[in-house]
Amino acid sequence: MLKFVEDLAATGELRTDRPAAELADAVWSMNGPEYWVLSVDQRRWSPGQFASWLTDAW
């Protein structure tokens, strides 16, 4: 994930206020379907709310 984050950062499409290793961990943790299930199914976020939050997080 670190290489992916470094490549993404080089495009300017990734936030720059956190260390790359921390962002790699965050990307890894957000990369599974469990994240959607926990947010949308369990916490009752709307799909749009989830998409907005995820976009802001990146």
N, CA, C, O and CB atoms as a CASP TS submission, in Angstrom:
PFRMAT TS
TARGET T0000
AUTHOR 0000-0000-0000
METHOD Language model
MODEL 1
PARENT N/A
ATOM      1  N   MET     1       0.808  -1.189   0.000  1.00  0.00           N
ATOM      2  CA  MET     1       0.000   0.000   0.000  1.00  0.00           C
ATOM      3  C   MET     1       0.858   1.262   0.000  1.00  0.00           C
ATOM      4  O   MET     1       0.447   2.294  -0.532  1.00  0.00           O
ATOM      5  CB  MET     1      -0.923  -0.007   1.189  1.00  0.00           C
ATOM      6  N   LEU     2       2.034   1.184   0.588  1.00  0.00           N
ATOM      7  CA  LEU     2       2.879   2.377   0.641  1.00  0.00           C
ATOM      8  C   LEU     2       3.252   2.845  -0.760  1.00  0.00           C
ATOM      9  O   LEU     2       3.212   4.042  -1.041  1.00  0.00           O
ATOM     10  CB  LEU     2       4.145   2.100   1.459  1.00  0.00           C
ATOM     11  N   LYS     3       3.608   1.931  -1.629  1.00  0.00           N
ATOM     12  CA  LYS     3       3.947   2.299  -3.013  1.00  0.00           C
ATOM     13  C   LYS     3       2.735   2.931  -3.698  1.00  0.00           C
ATOM     14  O   LYS     3       2.875   3.929  -4.406  1.00  0.00           O
ATOM     15  CB  LYS     3       4.432   1.054  -3.813  1.00  0.00           C
ATOM     16  N   PHE     4       1.557   2.359  -3.495  1.00  0.00           N
ATOM     17  CA  PHE     4       0.333   2.916  -4.063  1.00  0.00           C
ATOM     18  C   PHE     4       0.114   4.341  -3.564  1.00  0.00           C
ATOM     19  O   PHE     4      -0.191   5.236  -4.352  1.00  0.00           O
ATOM     20  CB  PHE     4      -0.877   2.033  -3.709  1.00  0.00           C
ATOM     21  N   VAL     5       0.269   4.554  -2.260  1.00  0.00           N
ATOM     22  CA  VAL     5       0.088   5.885  -1.678  1.00  0.00           C
ATOM     23  C   VAL     5       1.119   6.858  -2.235  1.00  0.00           C
ATOM     24  O   VAL     5       0.783   8.000  -2.551  1.00  0.00           O
ATOM     25  CB  VAL     5       0.189   5.823  -0.144  1.00  0.00           C
ATOM     26  N   GLU     6       2.349   6.429  -2.357  1.00  0.00           N
ATOM     27  CA  GLU     6       3.383   7.308  -2.919  1.00  0.00           C
ATOM     28  C   GLU     6       3.063   7.673  -4.363  1.00  0.00           C
ATOM     29  O   GLU     6       3.229   8.825  -4.762  1.00  0.00           O
ATOM     30  CB  GLU     6       4.762   6.636  -2.842  1.00  0.00           C
ATOM     31  N   ASP     7       2.610   6.710  -5.140  1.00  0.00           N
ATOM     32  CA  ASP     7       2.225   6.987  -6.528  1.00  0.00           C
ATOM     33  C   ASP     7       1.026   7.925  -6.587  1.00  0.00           C
ATOM     34  O   ASP     7       0.992   8.848  -7.401  1.00  0.00           O
ATOM     35  CB  ASP     7       1.905   5.680  -7.268  1.00  0.00           C
ATOM     36  N   LEU     8       0.055   7.691  -5.732  1.00  0.00           N
ATOM     37  CA  LEU     8      -1.125   8.547  -5.696  1.00  0.00           C
ATOM     38  C   LEU     8      -0.759   9.960  -5.252  1.00  0.00           C
ATOM     39  O   LEU     8      -1.278  10.933  -5.798  1.00  0.00           O
ATOM     40  CB  LEU     8      -2.185   7.956  -4.762  1.00  0.00           C
ATOM     41  N   ALA     9       0.113  10.079  -4.286  1.00  0.00           N
ATOM     42  CA  ALA     9       0.554  11.397  -3.822  1.00  0.00           C
ATOM     43  C   ALA     9       1.258  12.164  -4.934  1.00  0.00           C
ATOM     44  O   ALA     9       1.129  13.385  -5.021  1.00  0.00           O
ATOM     45  CB  ALA     9       1.486  11.255  -2.615  1.00  0.00           C
ATOM     46  N   ALA    10       1.988  11.470  -5.771  1.00  0.00           N
ATOM     47  CA  ALA    10       2.708  12.118  -6.875  1.00  0.00           C
ATOM     48  C   ALA    10       1.756  12.755  -7.882  1.00  0.00           C
ATOM     49  O   ALA    10       2.145  13.672  -8.606  1.00  0.00           O
ATOM     50  CB  ALA    10       3.602  11.107  -7.584  1.00  0.00           C
ATOM     51  N   THR    11       0.522  12.282  -7.935  1.00  0.00           N
ATOM     52  CA  THR    11      -0.462  12.859  -8.862  1.00  0.00           C
ATOM     53  C   THR    11      -1.117  14.106  -8.285  1.00  0.00           C
ATOM     54  O   THR    11      -1.789  14.844  -9.006  1.00  0.00           O
ATOM     55  CB  THR    11      -1.535  11.829  -9.205  1.00  0.00           C
ATOM     56  N   GLY    12      -0.927  14.346  -6.996  1.00  0.00           N
ATOM     57  CA  GLY    12      -1.573  15.476  -6.342  1.00  0.00           C
ATOM     58  C   GLY    12      -2.996  15.175  -5.904  1.00  0.00           C
ATOM     59  O   GLY    12      -3.714  16.074  -5.466  1.00  0.00           O
ATOM     60  N   GLU    13      -3.411  13.920  -6.017  1.00  0.00           N
ATOM     61  CA  GLU    13      -4.785  13.529  -5.698  1.00  0.00           C
ATOM     62  C   GLU    13      -4.936  12.957  -4.290  1.00  0.00           C
ATOM     63  O   GLU    13      -5.958  12.347  -3.977  1.00  0.00           O
ATOM     64  CB  GLU    13      -5.270  12.518  -6.701  1.00  0.00           C
ATOM     65  N   LEU    14      -3.943  13.145  -3.454  1.00  0.00           N
ATOM     66  CA  LEU    14      -3.996  12.589  -2.104  1.00  0.00           C
ATOM     67  C   LEU    14      -3.657  13.685  -1.113  1.00  0.00           C
ATOM     68  O   LEU    14      -2.790  14.519  -1.375  1.00  0.00           O
ATOM     69  CB  LEU    14      -3.026  11.383  -1.948  1.00  0.00           C
ATOM     70  N   ARG    15      -4.321  13.689  -0.001  1.00  0.00           N
ATOM     71  CA  ARG    15      -4.033  14.700   1.021  1.00  0.00           C
ATOM     72  C   ARG    15      -2.558  14.625   1.429  1.00  0.00           C
ATOM     73  O   ARG    15      -1.937  13.565   1.355  1.00  0.00           O
ATOM     74  CB  ARG    15      -4.952  14.506   2.262  1.00  0.00           C
ATOM     75  N   THR    16      -2.020  15.740   1.851  1.00  0.00           N
ATOM     76  CA  THR    16      -0.586  15.815   2.155  1.00  0.00           C
ATOM     77  C   THR    16      -0.305  16.136   3.624  1.00  0.00           C
ATOM     78  O   THR    16       0.845  16.359   4.001  1.00  0.00           O
ATOM     79  CB  THR    16       0.070  16.862   1.278  1.00  0.00           C
ATOM     80  N   ASP    17      -1.336  16.159   4.439  1.00  0.00           N
ATOM     81  CA  ASP    17      -1.149  16.558   5.835  1.00  0.00           C
ATOM     82  C   ASP    17      -0.871  15.394   6.784  1.00  0.00           C
ATOM     83  O   ASP    17      -0.839  15.585   7.999  1.00  0.00           O
ATOM     84  CB  ASP    17      -2.360  17.290   6.305  1.00  0.00           C
ATOM     85  N   ARG    18      -0.669  14.194   6.244  1.00  0.00           N
ATOM     86  CA  ARG    18      -0.373  13.019   7.054  1.00  0.00           C
ATOM     87  C   ARG    18       0.823  12.287   6.457  1.00  0.00           C
ATOM     88  O   ARG    18       1.042  12.368   5.248  1.00  0.00           O
ATOM     89  CB  ARG    18      -1.607  12.079   7.145  1.00  0.00           C
ATOM     90  N   PRO    19       1.605  11.574   7.271  1.00  0.00           N
ATOM     91  CA  PRO    19       2.743  10.808   6.750  1.00  0.00           C
ATOM     92  C   PRO    19       2.282   9.696   5.798  1.00  0.00           C
ATOM     93  O   PRO    19       1.200   9.133   5.965  1.00  0.00           O
ATOM     94  CB  PRO    19       3.552  10.202   7.912  1.00  0.00           C
ATOM     95  N   ALA    20       3.101   9.397   4.819  1.00  0.00           N
ATOM     96  CA  ALA    20       2.758   8.387   3.811  1.00  0.00           C
ATOM     97  C   ALA    20       2.474   7.027   4.450  1.00  0.00           C
ATOM     98  O   ALA    20       1.542   6.338   4.035  1.00  0.00           O
ATOM     99  CB  ALA    20       3.892   8.253   2.788  1.00  0.00           C
ATOM    100  N   ALA    21       3.250   6.638   5.440  1.00  0.00           N
ATOM    101  CA  ALA    21       3.031   5.335   6.083  1.00  0.00           C
ATOM    102  C   ALA    21       1.668   5.284   6.774  1.00  0.00           C
ATOM    103  O   ALA    21       0.992   4.255   6.745  1.00  0.00           O
ATOM    104  CB  ALA    21       4.148   5.045   7.103  1.00  0.00           C
ATOM    105  N   GLU    22       1.271   6.382   7.386  1.00  0.00           N
ATOM    106  CA  GLU    22      -0.043   6.437   8.034  1.00  0.00           C
ATOM    107  C   GLU    22      -1.161   6.368   6.997  1.00  0.00           C
ATOM    108  O   GLU    22      -2.163   5.685   7.206  1.00  0.00           O
ATOM    109  CB  GLU    22      -0.179   7.721   8.874  1.00  0.00           C
ATOM    110  N   LEU    23      -0.991   7.070   5.889  1.00  0.00           N
ATOM    111  CA  LEU    23      -1.984   7.027   4.817  1.00  0.00           C
ATOM    112  C   LEU    23      -2.075   5.632   4.214  1.00  0.00           C
ATOM    113  O   LEU    23      -3.164   5.175   3.865  1.00  0.00           O
ATOM    114  CB  LEU    23      -1.642   8.050   3.729  1.00  0.00           C
ATOM    115  N   ALA    24      -0.943   4.958   4.090  1.00  0.00           N
ATOM    116  CA  ALA    24      -0.959   3.589   3.568  1.00  0.00           C
ATOM    117  C   ALA    24      -1.768   2.678   4.489  1.00  0.00           C
ATOM    118  O   ALA    24      -2.527   1.834   4.015  1.00  0.00           O
ATOM    119  CB  ALA    24       0.481   3.048   3.411  1.00  0.00           C
ATOM    120  N   ASP    25      -1.611   2.843   5.792  1.00  0.00           N
ATOM    121  CA  ASP    25      -2.400   2.057   6.743  1.00  0.00           C
ATOM    122  C   ASP    25      -3.886   2.379   6.607  1.00  0.00           C
ATOM    123  O   ASP    25      -4.726   1.480   6.653  1.00  0.00           O
ATOM    124  CB  ASP    25      -1.929   2.322   8.184  1.00  0.00           C
ATOM    125  N   ALA    26      -4.206   3.649   6.443  1.00  0.00           N
ATOM    126  CA  ALA    26      -5.608   4.055   6.297  1.00  0.00           C
ATOM    127  C   ALA    26      -6.206   3.489   5.015  1.00  0.00           C
ATOM    128  O   ALA    26      -7.329   2.985   5.023  1.00  0.00           O
ATOM    129  CB  ALA    26      -5.731   5.588   6.305  1.00  0.00           C
ATOM    130  N   VAL    27      -5.463   3.568   3.915  1.00  0.00           N
ATOM    131  CA  VAL    27      -5.948   3.018   2.648  1.00  0.00           C
ATOM    132  C   VAL    27      -6.170   1.519   2.794  1.00  0.00           C
ATOM    133  O   VAL    27      -7.183   0.991   2.337  1.00  0.00           O
ATOM    134  CB  VAL    27      -4.950   3.310   1.496  1.00  0.00           C
ATOM    135  N   TRP    28      -5.240   0.843   3.421  1.00  0.00           N
ATOM    136  CA  TRP    28      -5.373  -0.597   3.635  1.00  0.00           C
ATOM    137  C   TRP    28      -6.641  -0.913   4.431  1.00  0.00           C
ATOM    138  O   TRP    28      -7.386  -1.830   4.083  1.00  0.00           O
ATOM    139  CB  TRP    28      -4.133  -1.148   4.367  1.00  0.00           C
ATOM    140  N   SER    29      -6.883  -0.149   5.501  1.00  0.00           N
ATOM    141  CA  SER    29      -8.048  -0.426   6.348  1.00  0.00           C
ATOM    142  C   SER    29      -9.364  -0.109   5.651  1.00  0.00           C
ATOM    143  O   SER    29     -10.390  -0.709   5.970  1.00  0.00           O
ATOM    144  CB  SER    29      -7.955   0.367   7.634  1.00  0.00           C
ATOM    145  N   MET    30      -9.349   0.828   4.701  1.00  0.00           N
ATOM    146  CA  MET    30     -10.567   1.223   3.988  1.00  0.00           C
ATOM    147  C   MET    30     -10.797   0.410   2.725  1.00  0.00           C
ATOM    148  O   MET    30     -11.748   0.666   1.986  1.00  0.00           O
ATOM    149  CB  MET    30     -10.506   2.689   3.636  1.00  0.00           C
ATOM    150  N   ASN    31      -9.946  -0.554   2.477  1.00  0.00           N
ATOM    151  CA  ASN    31      -9.960  -1.269   1.205  1.00  0.00           C
ATOM    152  C   ASN    31     -10.829  -2.522   1.197  1.00  0.00           C
ATOM    153  O   ASN    31     -10.817  -3.270   0.220  1.00  0.00           O
ATOM    154  CB  ASN    31      -8.574  -1.641   0.839  1.00  0.00           C
ATOM    155  N   GLY    32     -11.571  -2.759   2.251  1.00  0.00           N
ATOM    156  CA  GLY    32     -12.383  -3.963   2.298  1.00  0.00           C
ATOM    157  C   GLY    32     -13.866  -3.658   2.403  1.00  0.00           C
ATOM    158  O   GLY    32     -14.252  -2.553   2.783  1.00  0.00           O
ATOM    159  N   PRO    33     -14.690  -4.625   2.070  1.00  0.00           N
ATOM    160  CA  PRO    33     -16.134  -4.421   2.131  1.00  0.00           C
ATOM    161  C   PRO    33     -16.648  -4.205   3.555  1.00  0.00           C
ATOM    162  O   PRO    33     -17.739  -3.668   3.748  1.00  0.00           O
ATOM    163  CB  PRO    33     -16.838  -5.602   1.517  1.00  0.00           C
ATOM    164  N   GLU    34     -15.875  -4.615   4.533  1.00  0.00           N
ATOM    165  CA  GLU    34     -16.290  -4.432   5.920  1.00  0.00           C
ATOM    166  C   GLU    34     -16.491  -2.958   6.255  1.00  0.00           C
ATOM    167  O   GLU    34     -17.352  -2.609   7.064  1.00  0.00           O
ATOM    168  CB  GLU    34     -15.261  -5.045   6.861  1.00  0.00           C
ATOM    169  N   TYR    35     -15.705  -2.111   5.641  1.00  0.00           N
ATOM    170  CA  TYR    35     -15.792  -0.673   5.907  1.00  0.00           C
ATOM    171  C   TYR    35     -17.156  -0.135   5.484  1.00  0.00           C
ATOM    172  O   TYR    35     -17.769   0.659   6.198  1.00  0.00           O
ATOM    173  CB  TYR    35     -14.665   0.086   5.171  1.00  0.00           C
ATOM    174  N   TRP    36     -17.622  -0.571   4.323  1.00  0.00           N
ATOM    175  CA  TRP    36     -18.960  -0.193   3.844  1.00  0.00           C
ATOM    176  C   TRP    36     -20.038  -0.749   4.787  1.00  0.00           C
ATOM    177  O   TRP    36     -20.954  -0.033   5.190  1.00  0.00           O
ATOM    178  CB  TRP    36     -19.189  -0.713   2.390  1.00  0.00           C
ATOM    179  N   VAL    37     -19.911  -2.017   5.124  1.00  0.00           N
ATOM    180  CA  VAL    37     -20.904  -2.659   5.989  1.00  0.00           C
ATOM    181  C   VAL    37     -20.991  -1.937   7.329  1.00  0.00           C
ATOM    182  O   VAL    37     -22.086  -1.649   7.811  1.00  0.00           O
ATOM    183  CB  VAL    37     -20.556  -4.146   6.206  1.00  0.00           C
ATOM    184  N   LEU    38     -19.855  -1.649   7.924  1.00  0.00           N
ATOM    185  CA  LEU    38     -19.860  -0.963   9.216  1.00  0.00           C
ATOM    186  C   LEU    38     -20.469   0.428   9.123  1.00  0.00           C
ATOM    187  O   LEU    38     -21.231   0.835   9.999  1.00  0.00           O
ATOM    188  CB  LEU    38     -18.448  -0.866   9.763  1.00  0.00           C
ATOM    189  N   SER    39     -20.138   1.154   8.069  1.00  0.00           N
ATOM    190  CA  SER    39     -20.605   2.536   7.945  1.00  0.00           C
ATOM    191  C   SER    39     -22.054   2.637   7.477  1.00  0.00           C
ATOM    192  O   SER    39     -22.855   3.354   8.077  1.00  0.00           O
ATOM    193  CB  SER    39     -19.717   3.288   6.986  1.00  0.00           C
ATOM    194  N   VAL    40     -22.385   1.926   6.419  1.00  0.00           N
ATOM    195  CA  VAL    40     -23.711   2.060   5.808  1.00  0.00           C
ATOM    196  C   VAL    40     -24.730   1.118   6.458  1.00  0.00           C
ATOM    197  O   VAL    40     -25.811   1.552   6.855  1.00  0.00           O
ATOM    198  CB  VAL    40     -23.630   1.780   4.303  1.00  0.00           C
ATOM    199  N   ASP    41     -24.393  -0.137   6.562  1.00  0.00           N
ATOM    200  CA  ASP    41     -25.360  -1.092   7.113  1.00  0.00           C
ATOM    201  C   ASP    41     -25.504  -0.976   8.633  1.00  0.00           C
ATOM    202  O   ASP    41     -26.618  -0.968   9.156  1.00  0.00           O
ATOM    203  CB  ASP    41     -24.947  -2.507   6.749  1.00  0.00           C
ATOM    204  N   GLN    42     -24.387  -0.887   9.329  1.00  0.00           N
ATOM    205  CA  GLN    42     -24.440  -0.878  10.790  1.00  0.00           C
ATOM    206  C   GLN    42     -24.736   0.505  11.375  1.00  0.00           C
ATOM    207  O   GLN    42     -25.516   0.632  12.319  1.00  0.00           O
ATOM    208  CB  GLN    42     -23.136  -1.388  11.345  1.00  0.00           C
ATOM    209  N   ARG    43     -24.105   1.543  10.807  1.00  0.00           N
ATOM    210  CA  ARG    43     -24.266   2.890  11.360  1.00  0.00           C
ATOM    211  C   ARG    43     -25.319   3.709  10.629  1.00  0.00           C
ATOM    212  O   ARG    43     -25.606   4.845  11.007  1.00  0.00           O
ATOM    213  CB  ARG    43     -22.950   3.620  11.322  1.00  0.00           C
ATOM    214  N   ARG    44     -25.893   3.128   9.579  1.00  0.00           N
ATOM    215  CA  ARG    44     -26.993   3.735   8.828  1.00  0.00           C
ATOM    216  C   ARG    44     -26.610   5.018   8.088  1.00  0.00           C
ATOM    217  O   ARG    44     -27.436   5.915   7.917  1.00  0.00           O
ATOM    218  CB  ARG    44     -28.126   4.029   9.759  1.00  0.00           C
ATOM    219  N   TRP    45     -25.335   5.099   7.647  1.00  0.00           N
ATOM    220  CA  TRP    45     -24.958   6.201   6.767  1.00  0.00           C
ATOM    221  C   TRP    45     -25.599   5.956   5.410  1.00  0.00           C
ATOM    222  O   TRP    45     -25.775   4.809   5.000  1.00  0.00           O
ATOM    223  CB  TRP    45     -23.400   6.333   6.642  1.00  0.00           C
ATOM    224  N   SER    46     -25.945   7.025   4.719  1.00  0.00           N
ATOM    225  CA  SER    46     -26.421   6.863   3.345  1.00  0.00           C
ATOM    226  C   SER    46     -25.212   6.575   2.455  1.00  0.00           C
ATOM    227  O   SER    46     -24.088   6.922   2.818  1.00  0.00           O
ATOM    228  CB  SER    46     -27.199   8.142   2.852  1.00  0.00           C
ATOM    229  N   PRO    47     -25.422   5.947   1.298  1.00  0.00           N
ATOM    230  CA  PRO    47     -24.304   5.738   0.376  1.00  0.00           C
ATOM    231  C   PRO    47     -23.618   7.053   0.001  1.00  0.00           C
ATOM    232  O   PRO    47     -22.394   7.101  -0.123  1.00  0.00           O
ATOM    233  CB  PRO    47     -24.792   5.032  -0.886  1.00  0.00           C
ATOM    234  N   GLY    48     -24.399   8.116  -0.180  1.00  0.00           N
ATOM    235  CA  GLY    48     -23.814   9.419  -0.499  1.00  0.00           C
ATOM    236  C   GLY    48     -22.972   9.971   0.637  1.00  0.00           C
ATOM    237  O   GLY    48     -21.912  10.555   0.406  1.00  0.00           O
ATOM    238  N   GLN    49     -23.437   9.789   1.850  1.00  0.00           N
ATOM    239  CA  GLN    49     -22.688  10.232   3.027  1.00  0.00           C
ATOM    240  C   GLN    49     -21.363   9.473   3.120  1.00  0.00           C
ATOM    241  O   GLN    49     -20.319  10.061   3.403  1.00  0.00           O
ATOM    242  CB  GLN    49     -23.524  10.025   4.317  1.00  0.00           C
ATOM    243  N   PHE    50     -21.418   8.170   2.882  1.00  0.00           N
ATOM    244  CA  PHE    50     -20.201   7.359   2.904  1.00  0.00           C
ATOM    245  C   PHE    50     -19.227   7.826   1.827  1.00  0.00           C
ATOM    246  O   PHE    50     -18.038   7.995   2.098  1.00  0.00           O
ATOM    247  CB  PHE    50     -20.541   5.870   2.709  1.00  0.00           C
ATOM    248  N   ALA    51     -19.720   8.036   0.607  1.00  0.00           N
ATOM    249  CA  ALA    51     -18.864   8.485  -0.501  1.00  0.00           C
ATOM    250  C   ALA    51     -18.248   9.837  -0.197  1.00  0.00           C
ATOM    251  O   ALA    51     -17.066  10.056  -0.463  1.00  0.00           O
ATOM    252  CB  ALA    51     -19.662   8.558  -1.808  1.00  0.00           C
ATOM    253  N   SER    52     -19.033  10.742   0.355  1.00  0.00           N
ATOM    254  CA  SER    52     -18.520  12.071   0.695  1.00  0.00           C
ATOM    255  C   SER    52     -17.430  11.987   1.756  1.00  0.00           C
ATOM    256  O   SER    52     -16.389  12.633   1.642  1.00  0.00           O
ATOM    257  CB  SER    52     -19.656  12.972   1.184  1.00  0.00           C
ATOM    258  N   TRP    53     -17.678  11.184   2.791  1.00  0.00           N
ATOM    259  CA  TRP    53     -16.691  11.044   3.850  1.00  0.00           C
ATOM    260  C   TRP    53     -15.409  10.408   3.324  1.00  0.00           C
ATOM    261  O   TRP    53     -14.308  10.863   3.634  1.00  0.00           O
ATOM    262  CB  TRP    53     -17.259  10.216   4.998  1.00  0.00           C
ATOM    263  N   LEU    54     -15.558   9.359   2.532  1.00  0.00           N
ATOM    264  CA  LEU    54     -14.388   8.662   1.999  1.00  0.00           C
ATOM    265  C   LEU    54     -13.572   9.579   1.090  1.00  0.00           C
ATOM    266  O   LEU    54     -12.342   9.574   1.141  1.00  0.00           O
ATOM    267  CB  LEU    54     -14.818   7.404   1.230  1.00  0.00           C
ATOM    268  N   THR    55     -14.254  10.361   0.265  1.00  0.00           N
ATOM    269  CA  THR    55     -13.565  11.322  -0.602  1.00  0.00           C
ATOM    270  C   THR    55     -12.799  12.333   0.232  1.00  0.00           C
ATOM    271  O   THR    55     -11.650  12.648  -0.076  1.00  0.00           O
ATOM    272  CB  THR    55     -14.565  12.043  -1.522  1.00  0.00           C
ATOM    273  N   ASP    56     -13.417  12.841   1.276  1.00  0.00           N
ATOM    274  CA  ASP    56     -12.759  13.810   2.146  1.00  0.00           C
ATOM    275  C   ASP    56     -11.587  13.184   2.889  1.00  0.00           C
ATOM    276  O   ASP    56     -10.560  13.830   3.096  1.00  0.00           O
ATOM    277  CB  ASP    56     -13.757  14.390   3.140  1.00  0.00           C
ATOM    278  N   ALA    57     -11.742  11.927   3.289  1.00  0.00           N
ATOM    279  CA  ALA    57     -10.676  11.241   4.027  1.00  0.00           C
ATOM    280  C   ALA    57      -9.420  11.078   3.184  1.00  0.00           C
ATOM    281  O   ALA    57      -8.305  11.115   3.705  1.00  0.00           O
ATOM    282  CB  ALA    57     -11.157   9.878   4.501  1.00  0.00           C
ATOM    283  N   TRP    58      -9.608  10.894   1.866  1.00  0.00           N
ATOM    284  CA  TRP    58      -8.464  10.725   0.987  1.00  0.00           C
ATOM    285  C   TRP    58      -7.919  12.065   0.594  1.00  0.00           C
ATOM    286  O   TRP    58      -6.943  12.140  -0.151  1.00  0.00           O
ATOM    287  CB  TRP    58      -8.833   9.921  -0.247  1.00  0.00           C
TER
END
